[in-house]
Each structure stands twice: as C-alpha cells, then as structure tokens.
Tab-separated table of C-alpha atoms and ligand atoms in Angstrom:
chain	number	residue	atom	x	y	z
M	1403	UNK	CA	21.794	19.775	11.493
M	1404	UNK	CA	20.098	21.523	8.609
M	1405	UNK	CA	16.408	20.873	8.095
M	1406	UNK	CA	16.757	21.351	4.345
M	1407	UNK	CA	18.894	18.299	3.638
M	1408	UNK	CA	16.301	15.879	2.310
M	1409	UNK	CA	14.671	15.646	-1.064
M	1410	UNK	CA	11.291	17.378	-1.095
M	1411	UNK	CA	8.228	15.113	-1.531
M	1412	UNK	CA	7.952	16.035	-5.235
M	1413	UNK	CA	11.567	14.981	-5.733
M	1414	UNK	CA	10.889	11.617	-4.092
M	1415	UNK	CA	9.637	10.338	-7.405
M	1416	UNK	CA	13.172	9.714	-8.561
M	1417	UNK	CA	11.936	7.792	-11.568
M	1418	UNK	CA	8.685	8.641	-13.359
M	1419	UNK	CA	7.205	5.176	-12.979
M	1420	UNK	CA	9.274	3.580	-10.244
M	1421	UNK	CA	9.018	3.550	-6.469
M	1422	UNK	CA	11.346	5.475	-4.193
M	1423	UNK	CA	9.016	5.926	-1.196
M	1424	UNK	CA	5.345	5.141	-0.548
M	1425	UNK	CA	4.731	8.830	0.146
M	1426	UNK	CA	5.149	9.566	-3.576
M	1427	UNK	CA	1.861	7.715	-4.194
M	1428	UNK	CA	-1.631	8.852	-3.313
M	1429	UNK	CA	-3.068	6.937	-0.371
M	1430	UNK	CA	-5.636	5.446	-2.748
M	1431	UNK	CA	-2.803	3.946	-4.829
M	1432	UNK	CA	-1.160	2.524	-1.695
M	1433	UNK	CA	-4.495	0.992	-0.718
M	1434	UNK	CA	-4.962	-0.473	-4.210
M	1435	UNK	CA	-1.483	-2.007	-4.031
M	1436	UNK	CA	-2.120	-3.397	-0.530
M	1437	UNK	CA	-5.475	-4.811	-1.684
M	1438	UNK	CA	-3.827	-6.392	-4.711
M	1439	UNK	CA	-1.143	-7.904	-2.440
M	1440	UNK	CA	-3.891	-9.403	-0.298
M	1441	UNK	CA	-5.693	-10.743	-3.380
M	1442	UNK	CA	-2.456	-12.315	-4.674
M	1443	UNK	CA	-1.897	-13.880	-1.262
M	1444	UNK	CA	-5.420	-15.284	-1.509
M	1445	UNK	CA	-4.668	-16.986	-4.817
M	1446	UNK	CA	-5.339	-14.360	-7.519
M	1447	UNK	CA	-3.355	-14.958	-10.696
M	1448	UNK	CA	-0.477	-12.536	-11.241
M	1449	UNK	CA	-0.607	-10.508	-14.448
M	1450	UNK	CA	2.522	-12.046	-16.020
M	1451	UNK	CA	4.840	-9.886	-18.137
M	1452	UNK	CA	6.785	-12.359	-20.297
M	1453	UNK	CA	9.604	-10.779	-22.227
M	1454	UNK	CA	10.191	-8.096	-19.572
M	1455	UNK	CA	13.289	-8.114	-17.377
M	1456	UNK	CA	13.919	-7.125	-13.766
M	1457	UNK	CA	17.354	-6.132	-12.468
M	1458	UNK	CA	18.216	-6.584	-8.797
M	1459	UNK	CA	21.308	-4.824	-7.484
M	1460	UNK	CA	22.141	-5.527	-3.845
M	1461	UNK	CA	24.968	-3.378	-2.543
M	1462	UNK	CA	24.192	-4.687	0.979
M	1463	UNK	CA	23.089	-8.063	2.386
M	1464	UNK	CA	19.500	-9.269	2.298
M	1465	UNK	CA	17.475	-12.405	2.979
M	1466	UNK	CA	13.799	-11.391	2.674
M	1467	UNK	CA	14.107	-8.729	-0.007
M	1468	UNK	CA	16.308	-10.869	-2.206
M	1469	UNK	CA	14.222	-14.042	-1.888
M	1470	UNK	CA	10.884	-12.262	-2.287
M	1471	UNK	CA	11.937	-10.235	-5.353
M	1472	UNK	CA	13.273	-13.387	-7.012
M	1473	UNK	CA	9.979	-15.172	-6.342
M	1474	UNK	CA	7.966	-12.156	-7.520
M	1475	UNK	CA	9.981	-12.144	-10.759
M	1476	UNK	CA	9.240	-15.844	-11.264
M	1477	UNK	CA	5.517	-15.343	-10.604
M	1478	UNK	CA	5.434	-12.536	-13.207
M	1479	UNK	CA	7.526	-14.585	-15.686
M	1480	UNK	CA	10.205	-11.887	-15.729
M	1481	UNK	CA	13.765	-12.502	-16.799
M	1482	UNK	CA	16.088	-11.696	-13.931
M	1483	UNK	CA	19.489	-10.012	-13.730
M	1484	UNK	CA	20.583	-10.561	-10.139
M	1485	UNK	CA	23.710	-8.728	-8.965
M	1486	UNK	CA	25.301	-8.115	-5.592
M	1487	UNK	CA	28.217	-6.099	-4.281
M	1488	UNK	CA	30.618	-9.067	-4.471
M	1489	UNK	CA	29.893	-9.479	-8.173
M	1490	UNK	CA	30.174	-5.899	-9.395
M	1491	UNK	CA	32.960	-3.335	-9.499
M	1492	UNK	CA	33.324	-0.937	-6.576
M	1493	UNK	CA	31.407	2.153	-7.669
M	1494	UNK	CA	32.184	5.881	-7.573
M	1495	UNK	CA	29.164	8.145	-7.137
M	1496	UNK	CA	30.743	11.619	-7.119
M	1497	UNK	CA	30.326	13.630	-10.318
M	1498	UNK	CA	33.688	14.667	-11.766
M	1499	UNK	CA	35.702	12.371	-9.490
M	1500	UNK	CA	39.288	11.594	-10.495
M	1501	UNK	CA	39.034	7.832	-10.250
M	1502	UNK	CA	42.600	6.940	-9.294
M	1503	UNK	CA	41.608	5.072	-6.101
M	1504	UNK	CA	39.967	1.712	-5.433
M	1505	UNK	CA	36.682	2.389	-7.259
M	1506	UNK	CA	36.795	0.952	-10.763
M	1507	UNK	CA	33.470	2.047	-12.257
M	1508	UNK	CA	31.362	5.183	-12.125
M	1509	UNK	CA	27.758	4.764	-11.070
M	1510	UNK	CA	26.544	6.704	-14.106
M	1511	UNK	CA	28.117	4.126	-16.442
M	1512	UNK	CA	26.867	1.142	-14.426
M	1513	UNK	CA	23.353	2.623	-14.338
M	1514	UNK	CA	23.230	3.371	-18.076
M	1515	UNK	CA	24.501	-0.129	-18.934
M	1516	UNK	CA	22.055	-1.935	-16.645
M	1517	UNK	CA	19.276	0.229	-18.056
M	1518	UNK	CA	19.994	-1.328	-21.476
M	1519	UNK	CA	19.341	-4.821	-20.143
M	1520	UNK	CA	16.264	-4.504	-17.938
M	1521	UNK	CA	12.842	-2.829	-17.901
M	1522	UNK	CA	12.910	-2.028	-14.191
M	1523	UNK	CA	15.879	-1.856	-11.849
M	1524	UNK	CA	15.611	-2.480	-8.104
M	1525	UNK	CA	18.442	-1.316	-5.852
M	1526	UNK	CA	19.480	-1.756	-2.220
M	1527	UNK	CA	21.997	0.801	-0.970
M	1528	UNK	CA	22.362	1.435	2.765
M	1529	UNK	CA	23.950	4.627	4.096
M	1530	UNK	CA	27.719	4.639	4.373
M	1531	UNK	CA	27.219	5.822	7.968
M	1532	UNK	CA	30.132	8.244	7.957
M	1533	UNK	CA	28.890	11.622	6.737
M	1534	UNK	CA	25.269	12.400	7.593
M	1535	UNK	CA	24.917	15.175	5.034
M	1536	UNK	CA	26.100	12.858	2.264
M	1537	UNK	CA	23.888	9.964	3.425
M	1538	UNK	CA	20.811	12.176	3.559
M	1539	UNK	CA	21.182	12.775	-0.166
M	1540	UNK	CA	20.539	9.042	-0.806
M	1541	UNK	CA	23.202	9.269	-3.530
M	1542	UNK	CA	23.018	5.764	-4.981
M	1543	UNK	CA	19.241	5.685	-5.491
M	1544	UNK	CA	19.199	9.168	-6.959
M	1545	UNK	CA	22.309	8.523	-9.078
M	1546	UNK	CA	20.848	5.382	-10.611
M	1547	UNK	CA	17.496	7.076	-11.166
M	1548	UNK	CA	19.232	9.867	-13.030
M	1549	UNK	CA	21.262	7.641	-15.326
M	1550	UNK	CA	19.485	4.263	-15.748
M	1551	UNK	CA	16.691	5.427	-18.044
M	1552	UNK	CA	14.285	2.817	-16.606
M	1553	UNK	CA	12.038	2.876	-13.513
M	1554	UNK	CA	13.915	2.378	-10.243
M	1555	UNK	CA	12.525	0.470	-7.254
M	1556	UNK	CA	13.982	1.189	-3.844
M	1557	UNK	CA	14.829	-2.082	-2.034
M	1558	UNK	CA	16.027	-0.042	1.008
M	1559	UNK	CA	18.094	3.081	0.806
M	1560	UNK	CA	19.425	5.532	3.363
M	1561	UNK	CA	16.012	7.034	3.948
M	1562	UNK	CA	13.248	4.674	2.840
M	1563	UNK	CA	12.183	1.027	2.602
M	1564	UNK	CA	8.901	1.349	0.680
M	1565	UNK	CA	8.486	-2.354	-0.142
M	1566	UNK	CA	8.615	-3.213	3.567
M	1567	UNK	CA	6.131	-0.421	4.278
M	1568	UNK	CA	3.727	-1.648	1.599
M	1569	UNK	CA	3.918	-5.222	2.919
M	1570	UNK	CA	3.284	-3.879	6.428
M	1571	UNK	CA	0.237	-1.896	5.216
M	1572	UNK	CA	-1.164	-5.120	3.704
M	1573	UNK	CA	-0.352	-7.018	6.913
M	1574	UNK	CA	-2.262	-4.470	9.014
M	1575	UNK	CA	-5.237	-4.797	6.658
M	1576	UNK	CA	-5.142	-8.594	6.729
M	1577	UNK	CA	-5.213	-8.549	10.537
M	1578	UNK	CA	-8.124	-6.090	10.530
M	1579	UNK	CA	-6.175	-3.407	12.390
M	1580	UNK	CA	-8.508	-0.400	12.098
M	1581	UNK	CA	-7.205	2.661	10.271
M	1582	UNK	CA	-7.574	4.986	13.295
M	1583	UNK	CA	-5.895	2.502	15.698
M	1584	UNK	CA	-2.801	3.467	17.678
M	1585	UNK	CA	0.549	2.209	16.344
M	1586	UNK	CA	3.616	2.741	18.519
M	1587	UNK	CA	6.929	2.693	16.695
M	1588	UNK	CA	9.330	1.991	19.520
M	1589	UNK	CA	13.101	2.368	19.498
M	1590	UNK	CA	14.961	-0.653	20.844
M	1591	UNK	CA	18.525	-1.186	21.988
M	1592	UNK	CA	20.905	-2.881	19.558
M	1593	UNK	CA	24.670	-3.324	19.649
M	1594	UNK	CA	25.097	-1.262	16.474
M	1595	UNK	CA	23.619	2.009	15.200
M	1596	UNK	CA	21.212	0.998	12.426
M	1597	UNK	CA	19.888	3.027	9.455
M	1598	UNK	CA	16.642	5.007	9.506
M	1599	UNK	CA	14.956	3.606	6.386
M	1600	UNK	CA	12.578	1.276	8.221
M	1601	UNK	CA	11.539	3.625	11.045
M	1602	UNK	CA	11.067	6.480	8.548
M	1603	UNK	CA	8.957	4.279	6.293
M	1604	UNK	CA	6.945	2.737	9.129
M	1605	UNK	CA	6.125	6.157	10.557
M	1606	UNK	CA	5.050	7.587	7.209
M	1607	UNK	CA	3.174	4.444	6.118
M	1608	UNK	CA	1.126	4.369	9.322
M	1609	UNK	CA	0.464	8.117	9.092
M	1610	UNK	CA	-0.608	7.735	5.455
M	1611	UNK	CA	-2.861	4.817	6.432
M	1612	UNK	CA	-4.600	7.246	8.792
M	1613	UNK	CA	-3.370	5.752	12.064
M	1614	UNK	CA	-2.589	7.387	15.410
M	1615	UNK	CA	1.199	7.031	15.354
M	1616	UNK	CA	3.476	7.512	18.333
M	1617	UNK	CA	7.246	7.435	17.833
M	1618	UNK	CA	8.650	6.276	21.166
M	1619	UNK	CA	12.362	6.726	21.767
M	1620	UNK	CA	14.864	7.849	24.375
M	1621	UNK	CA	16.138	11.424	24.198
M	1622	UNK	CA	18.705	11.884	21.430
M	1623	UNK	CA	17.209	9.280	19.079
M	1624	UNK	CA	14.803	11.533	17.171
M	1625	UNK	CA	14.039	10.800	13.530
M	1626	UNK	CA	15.007	13.497	11.046
M	1627	UNK	CA	12.787	16.592	11.451
M	1628	UNK	CA	11.843	16.569	7.768
M	1629	UNK	CA	10.668	12.959	8.042
M	1630	UNK	CA	8.519	13.946	11.030
M	1631	UNK	CA	7.206	16.900	9.018
M	1632	UNK	CA	6.315	14.603	6.135
M	1633	UNK	CA	4.533	12.248	8.554
M	1634	UNK	CA	2.471	15.168	9.840
M	1635	UNK	CA	1.465	16.116	6.292
M	1636	UNK	CA	0.514	12.523	5.434
M	1637	UNK	CA	-1.392	12.100	8.703
M	1638	UNK	CA	-3.307	15.343	8.251
M	1639	UNK	CA	-4.306	14.362	4.710
M	1640	UNK	CA	-5.519	10.939	5.790
M	1641	UNK	CA	-7.202	11.512	9.155
M	1642	UNK	CA	-4.293	10.260	11.258
M	1643	UNK	CA	-1.799	11.826	13.648
M	1644	UNK	CA	1.886	11.558	14.486
M	1645	UNK	CA	3.706	12.539	17.662
M	1646	UNK	CA	6.808	11.725	19.703
M	1647	UNK	CA	6.971	10.357	23.236
M	1648	UNK	CA	9.859	9.493	25.555
M	1649	UNK	CA	7.562	7.843	28.111
M	1650	UNK	CA	7.134	4.118	27.519
M	1651	UNK	CA	4.117	3.590	29.783
M	1652	UNK	CA	2.243	6.596	28.407
M	1653	UNK	CA	3.034	5.825	24.768
M	1654	UNK	CA	2.197	2.128	24.907
M	1655	UNK	CA	-1.066	2.572	26.765
M	1656	UNK	CA	-3.904	1.544	24.451
M	1657	UNK	CA	-1.658	0.629	21.501
M	1658	UNK	CA	-3.138	-1.779	18.960
M	1659	UNK	CA	0.276	-2.354	17.365
M	1660	UNK	CA	3.791	-2.219	18.794
M	1661	UNK	CA	6.355	-1.948	15.986
M	1662	UNK	CA	9.891	-2.372	17.329
M	1663	UNK	CA	12.999	-1.118	15.548
M	1664	UNK	CA	16.417	0.112	16.504
M	1665	UNK	CA	18.066	3.071	14.803
M	1666	UNK	CA	21.173	5.157	15.274
M	1667	UNK	CA	21.340	8.655	16.664
M	1668	UNK	CA	21.580	11.453	14.102
M	1669	UNK	CA	23.579	13.422	16.697
M	1670	UNK	CA	26.463	10.916	16.702
M	1671	UNK	CA	26.240	9.731	13.058
M	1672	UNK	CA	29.629	8.393	11.969
M	1673	UNK	CA	31.102	8.460	15.491
M	1674	UNK	CA	30.923	4.848	16.687
M	1675	UNK	CA	32.517	5.555	20.057
M	1676	UNK	CA	30.104	8.361	20.920
M	1677	UNK	CA	27.131	6.300	19.750
M	1678	UNK	CA	28.192	3.306	21.857
M	1679	UNK	CA	28.535	5.513	24.927
M	1680	UNK	CA	25.189	7.171	24.241
M	1681	UNK	CA	23.248	3.918	24.065
M	1682	UNK	CA	25.133	2.122	26.866
M	1683	UNK	CA	22.536	2.969	29.557
M	1684	UNK	CA	19.574	2.066	27.297
M	1685	UNK	CA	19.814	-1.733	27.372
M	1686	UNK	CA	16.383	-2.075	28.983
M	1687	UNK	CA	14.749	-0.766	25.761
M	1688	UNK	CA	13.732	-4.304	24.827
M	1689	UNK	CA	10.088	-5.182	24.106
M	1690	UNK	CA	8.986	-7.801	26.641
M	1691	UNK	CA	5.534	-9.111	27.506
M	1692	UNK	CA	5.504	-6.657	30.430
M	1693	UNK	CA	5.376	-3.730	27.978
M	1694	UNK	CA	2.914	-5.243	25.507
M	1695	UNK	CA	-0.561	-3.756	25.928
M	1696	UNK	CA	-3.531	-6.141	26.185
M	1697	UNK	CA	-4.384	-7.468	22.708
M	1698	UNK	CA	-1.667	-5.515	20.885
M	1699	UNK	CA	-0.017	-6.996	17.801
M	1700	UNK	CA	3.776	-7.079	17.582
M	1701	UNK	CA	5.579	-6.149	14.355
M	1702	UNK	CA	9.219	-6.076	13.234
M	1703	UNK	CA	10.661	-6.092	9.704
M	1704	UNK	CA	13.403	-8.682	10.501
M	1705	UNK	CA	16.213	-9.537	10.839
M	1706	UNK	CA	15.920	-9.107	14.597
M	1707	UNK	CA	18.237	-9.650	17.558
M	1708	UNK	CA	16.148	-11.889	19.786
M	1709	UNK	CA	16.163	-11.105	23.509
M	1710	UNK	CA	17.908	-7.817	22.720
M	1711	UNK	CA	15.297	-5.949	20.666
M	1712	UNK	CA	12.361	-8.190	21.670
M	1713	UNK	CA	11.927	-11.159	23.972
M	1714	UNK	CA	11.290	-14.640	22.557
M	1715	UNK	CA	8.019	-14.704	24.459
M	1716	UNK	CA	6.669	-11.720	22.488
M	1717	UNK	CA	8.088	-12.537	19.063
M	1718	UNK	CA	7.003	-16.179	19.238
M	1719	UNK	CA	3.631	-15.305	20.752
M	1720	UNK	CA	0.238	-15.486	19.048
M	1721	UNK	CA	0.079	-11.718	18.419
M	1722	UNK	CA	3.384	-11.531	16.576
M	1723	UNK	CA	2.936	-10.704	12.866
M	1724	UNK	CA	6.572	-11.042	11.803
M	1725	UNK	CA	6.177	-14.006	9.446
M	1726	UNK	CA	3.117	-12.493	7.763
M	1727	UNK	CA	5.079	-9.265	7.278
M	1728	UNK	CA	7.876	-11.194	5.603
M	1729	UNK	CA	5.528	-13.289	3.438
M	1730	UNK	CA	3.678	-10.162	2.355
M	1731	UNK	CA	6.898	-8.836	0.863
M	1732	UNK	CA	6.372	-11.279	-2.013
M	1733	UNK	CA	2.777	-10.241	-2.616
M	1734	UNK	CA	3.370	-6.508	-2.195
M	1735	UNK	CA	6.304	-6.532	-4.597
M	1736	UNK	CA	4.416	-8.654	-7.118
M	1737	UNK	CA	1.623	-6.060	-6.997
M	1738	UNK	CA	4.119	-3.198	-7.324
M	1739	UNK	CA	5.975	-4.754	-10.288
M	1740	UNK	CA	2.669	-5.580	-12.030
M	1741	UNK	CA	1.771	-1.890	-11.795
M	1742	UNK	CA	5.148	-0.545	-12.869
M	1743	UNK	CA	5.335	-2.901	-15.859
M	1744	UNK	CA	1.731	-2.513	-16.962
Y	2894	CP	N1	13.174	-6.696	6.089
Y	2894	CP	C1	14.116	-6.823	5.141
Y	2894	CP	O1	14.267	-5.979	4.251
Y	2894	CP	O2	14.857	-7.958	5.257
Y	2894	CP	P1	16.231	-8.232	4.482
Y	2894	CP	O3	17.196	-7.165	4.951
Y	2894	CP	O4	16.652	-9.620	4.881
Y	2894	CP	O5	15.986	-8.105	3.017
C-alpha cells in the first residue's frame, strides 16, 4: 500500500469555506465551535440565516446525521433541499467516462446544478469498499467540491466524519474530560468490515484536543499510515500524543475514555471472504464491564451492535455518553453552519 494515497492536509480544505475534516481548522477554531455547540445546548439563540438554503445529499443511510442536520436547518431558518440515493439518478464520478452503463448522470452536472439552488451543500458518501486506492481518493466529496461552487460539508465520507468528531469534542468538554486525559480508541468485532471515517476522525480529533490517544486493535487492523502521521502532527502541535497498542490490558489501564468502533482491515479491502476469515478469531473484542477502567467514560458514535461491539451493561451504564454524543450533533452542526453562512 502506498503511503502517498491521501490528500495532503492543505488539500483537505476541499471547499474554501466548507468543512471536509476538523484537521483543516486551527485547534482554536475547533474549540470555538465546540464552545458554541455547548452554548447552543445551554439555550443560546442560534444566529438565524433566513433566505439561505442548505442542501443535504445522502448517498448512504443515516439516522442521526439526517435528523440533526434537518433540525439544525430549522433552528437557523434555512430552506432545505433534502435528497437521498433513492431519489437521485445513479451518478458517474470518473472524468471522461463513456456513460453507456447504468449511471444516468455525471457528478459534475449534479454538483453544478445543486450549487445553483443552495448556499451550502452537505454530502454523505461512504467508500464503495472494492478498490482501496479509489476509495482513498474520497472521489464524491472531492468531485462535488470541485464542481458545486458552494461550500461543501462532509456528512461522512471514505476518510472523515468531522461533524461526529466536533460533537464528540463538545461532549468531552461538557463532561469535563481533561485535555491531557487518556482516550483509548478500541477496535471491536463486527460482522461486517466498516469504513474508517469515524476511527480516523476520532483519533485526529482527540490528538488535536491535546489528549493522550491510544489506538488499540488486533494485528492487521491498523489505520492508514498517513492518518496516523496526521494524528502525530496534530498531537505534537497541541500537547497530546498518539500511539498504537495491541495489548488490551496495557492500553486500557488508566484510560479516562474508552471509544469503541469497528473498522475493516486495509489489507483485505474489497475481499469479503478474506476479511471474514481474518476477523473470525476476534469475537472477544467486545467492550464489557470487565475491560472498562475505573471511572472511564464510554463513547460510540452509533449505530452500534449491542452485545457484539459493547455489552448492554456498559452502554446502558452511568458512564456511557452515547446519547449526549448524538444530541451534540445538532448543536455542533448548528454552530458549524452558523460559521459557514456568516
Ligand atoms: N453517527 C452517525 O453518523 O449516525 P448516522 O449514521 O445514523 O447518521
């Protein structure tokens, strides 16, 4: 696998005023957004933008992101264009493609048209999960950013889920988790190989917040080396650290936060049979109360497979932050849209 496959940090800013990844913003901006999210949660009045329009384009399913963006739009008095994959034409993303197959519309046309109707366009586009090199280019987000002519907000792409990360930053603040505290991002077993957007974003968010981050996973489930490199840069700039561990007891010792997430192996990307065989012996990678350190908070972005990724006892326990994380999506996105549209 090449280590030069990802966009460089400068290129992350796929739209001059939009949001592709939190890492494109200074830490001070992230903190301002998290603080504003907390203020909005506490009852501050949103800075409404009547006459402006928000486009939502979901090429994959969503519960939290969809509901929270719709509510954020209502709070900001935005007009909404809400589209999903069932309601739009199948889209071609390749430049110069001869479109004689099943795809009826080119992304560049769809992007330019939607850009005529809205002031900011938010997009969800998961990886196809077939060709790693192609997925690492995050083609839909970058294609829309190139052709829409309006700021783009990433509602979860191949590589990043910045709105989840911003909500999680605010959640950590609201629960007074100290900046230098230890956050363990732990891999968990799941019946399917899942995308890397959330683990990438959690790692980099916690590093940028200045935390001691440990990525805990079994051998063969490493995050992309360039994502780890970016986490190291963000950690170094913000007084934090980032490292990998394969040892559950060692990694979890002293953790203030256990953030569970499953993700697929980069080594078997697109090969379902090989991935299934690889994870078959890893079924005990489930977060139970036995693994939870004394006093540690539990986090997960949802949706979650209960009693597979995490036991009911942990996720329903008093130190689980999952509902706050989800609620903070509304406030974080309201804060983000206020800023983009100001
Ligand atoms: N966490 C999150 O993005 O949830 P949805 O996939 O339901 O939007």
